[in-house]
Short mmCIF file of C-alpha atoms in Angstrom, two decimals:
data_model
loop_
_atom_site.label_atom_id
_atom_site.label_comp_id
_atom_site.label_asym_id
_atom_site.label_seq_id
_atom_site.Cartn_x
_atom_site.Cartn_y
_atom_site.Cartn_z
CA UNK A 156 144.52 111.26 85.52
CA UNK A 157 146.63 113.68 83.56
CA UNK A 158 146.69 116.30 86.30
CA UNK A 159 147.17 115.49 89.93
CA UNK A 160 145.33 116.64 93.01
CA UNK A 161 147.87 119.40 93.70
CA UNK A 162 149.17 120.91 96.88
CA UNK A 163 150.44 124.16 98.37
CA UNK A 164 152.92 124.67 101.17
CA UNK A 165 152.90 127.40 103.84
CA UNK A 166 156.44 127.90 105.02
CA UNK A 167 156.99 129.90 108.24
CA UNK A 168 159.59 132.67 108.11
CA UNK A 169 162.34 132.58 110.77
CA UNK A 170 164.77 135.33 111.89
CA UNK A 171 167.52 132.64 111.75
CA UNK A 172 166.79 131.90 108.08
CA UNK A 173 165.02 129.03 106.39
CA UNK A 174 167.73 127.10 104.57
CA UNK A 175 166.61 124.12 102.50
CA UNK A 176 163.32 122.39 103.31
CA UNK A 177 162.16 119.20 101.68
CA UNK A 178 158.43 119.69 101.00
CA UNK A 179 157.83 116.03 101.56
CA UNK A 180 159.29 116.10 105.08
CA UNK A 181 157.90 119.44 106.26
CA UNK A 182 157.73 119.63 110.07
CA UNK A 183 155.14 121.46 112.12
CA UNK A 184 157.80 123.99 113.04
CA UNK A 185 158.59 124.67 109.34
CA UNK A 186 154.98 125.11 108.14
CA UNK A 187 152.27 122.91 106.68
CA UNK A 188 151.01 121.29 103.49
CA UNK A 189 147.54 121.91 102.08
CA UNK A 190 146.43 119.10 99.72
CA UNK A 191 143.78 119.38 97.06
CA UNK A 192 140.65 117.29 97.16
CA UNK A 193 140.35 115.49 93.78
CA UNK A 194 142.62 114.39 91.00
CA UNK A 195 142.52 116.90 88.18
CA UNK A 196 141.45 119.88 90.33
CA UNK A 197 145.00 121.42 90.02
CA UNK A 198 144.86 122.73 93.59
CA UNK A 199 147.72 125.23 93.97
CA UNK A 200 147.48 126.49 90.38
CA UNK A 201 147.41 130.04 91.75
CA UNK A 202 148.49 131.11 95.28
CA UNK A 203 148.38 134.64 96.60
CA UNK A 204 148.23 136.66 99.82
CA UNK A 205 144.68 137.51 100.71
CA UNK A 206 145.76 140.12 103.30
CA UNK A 207 143.92 139.80 106.62
CA UNK A 208 140.32 139.33 105.46
CA UNK A 209 138.98 138.19 108.80
CA UNK A 210 140.71 141.02 110.68
CA UNK A 211 142.34 138.78 113.27
CA UNK A 212 145.89 140.12 112.95
CA UNK A 213 147.12 137.14 110.89
CA UNK A 214 147.67 137.21 107.11
CA UNK A 215 145.53 134.85 105.06
CA UNK A 216 146.28 132.98 101.85
CA UNK A 217 144.11 132.19 98.84
CA UNK A 218 144.78 128.97 96.83
CA UNK A 219 142.93 128.01 93.67
CA UNK A 220 141.75 124.76 92.08
CA UNK A 221 140.54 126.13 88.76
CA UNK A 222 139.47 122.69 87.56
CA UNK A 223 137.64 121.92 90.81
CA UNK A 224 134.07 120.69 90.61
CA UNK A 225 131.38 119.21 92.78
CA UNK A 226 129.05 116.37 91.54
CA UNK A 227 127.33 117.36 88.33
CA UNK A 228 129.69 120.29 87.56
CA UNK A 229 132.36 120.64 84.89
CA UNK A 230 135.46 122.66 85.72
CA UNK A 231 133.53 125.31 87.62
CA UNK A 232 136.63 126.12 89.65
CA UNK A 233 137.19 126.81 93.36
CA UNK A 234 139.28 129.14 95.35
CA UNK A 235 140.04 128.53 99.05
CA UNK A 236 140.83 131.20 101.55
CA UNK A 237 142.87 129.71 104.44
CA UNK A 238 142.99 131.96 107.53
CA UNK A 239 146.34 132.51 109.16
CA UNK A 240 146.62 131.54 112.79
CA UNK A 241 149.19 130.74 115.47
CA UNK A 242 147.73 127.25 116.15
CA UNK A 243 149.32 124.02 114.87
CA UNK A 244 148.04 123.11 111.39
CA UNK A 245 149.08 119.46 111.28
CA UNK A 246 146.28 117.42 109.78
CA UNK A 247 144.67 120.49 108.17
CA UNK A 248 142.44 119.59 105.24
CA UNK A 249 140.43 121.77 102.79
CA UNK A 250 138.12 118.77 102.31
CA UNK A 251 136.66 119.47 105.75
CA UNK A 252 137.25 123.30 105.79
CA UNK A 253 135.51 124.79 108.79
CA UNK A 254 134.25 128.44 108.76
CA UNK A 255 136.80 129.13 111.47
CA UNK A 256 139.64 127.99 109.18
CA UNK A 257 138.61 129.76 105.97
CA UNK A 258 136.14 129.55 103.17
CA UNK A 259 135.60 128.28 99.62
CA UNK A 260 134.54 130.41 96.66
CA UNK A 261 132.89 128.46 93.86
CA UNK A 262 132.80 129.52 90.22
CA UNK A 263 129.64 130.77 88.63
CA UNK A 264 129.17 128.14 85.83
CA UNK A 265 130.70 125.17 84.13
CA UNK A 266 134.05 125.63 82.40
CA UNK A 267 134.57 129.11 83.97
CA UNK A 268 137.75 127.91 85.76
CA UNK A 269 137.26 130.20 88.83
CA UNK A 270 140.49 130.88 90.61
CA UNK A 271 142.63 131.00 87.40
CA UNK A 272 144.43 133.87 89.10
CA UNK A 273 144.10 136.11 92.18
CA UNK A 274 145.50 139.33 90.79
CA UNK A 275 145.01 141.88 93.56
CA UNK A 276 143.94 142.50 97.14
CA UNK A 277 143.19 145.67 98.97
CA UNK A 278 140.50 147.39 100.99
CA UNK A 279 138.02 147.97 98.15
CA UNK A 280 135.06 149.00 100.28
CA UNK A 281 136.88 151.27 102.74
CA UNK A 282 136.01 149.35 105.93
CA UNK A 283 139.60 148.87 107.02
CA UNK A 284 139.54 145.10 106.32
CA UNK A 285 141.37 143.51 103.34
CA UNK A 286 139.35 142.28 100.34
CA UNK A 287 140.49 140.13 97.37
CA UNK A 288 139.65 139.32 93.77
CA UNK A 289 138.99 135.88 92.28
CA UNK A 290 139.06 135.63 88.49
CA UNK A 291 137.18 133.37 86.15
CA UNK A 292 139.06 132.72 82.97
CA UNK A 293 135.97 131.99 80.95
CA UNK A 294 133.31 133.88 82.95
CA UNK A 295 130.79 135.22 80.50
CA UNK A 296 130.70 138.97 81.08
CA UNK A 297 129.73 140.69 77.81
CA UNK A 298 130.90 138.08 75.32
CA UNK A 299 131.27 134.30 75.38
CA UNK A 300 134.40 133.33 77.39
CA UNK A 301 135.28 136.96 77.86
CA UNK A 302 136.36 136.38 81.50
CA UNK A 303 135.23 137.99 84.74
CA UNK A 304 136.70 139.07 88.02
#
């Protein structure tokens, strides 16, 4: 395939500094790797802070796979919210993402490329819990391929 599966790396901050970390040999103390599901999904195309959307005191991250698709779909796009937590994340997989670990947001229609970017986060509904935006590059709002968010 022309494009790979893709990956994103969560690196833990340290008061002593981080130095150089080889992504291929990341230890549990350094952080963890999140690998995409299928070749061509381009998981990791866009990565952003999602704030703390489940209000547990840990920041969450949103990672996109804008070319992601389930059977019968064509580049619908997926975004994955991964909840922050203190627990060890070794062996973590988005392929078996449990509701306690995060969620997946699917695009609306074929070739919409949901998750092209995650431009902003904030508390949009005033409930004191962070919210986020997922864009669709080709989402048909008022004109063909006009984009939606």
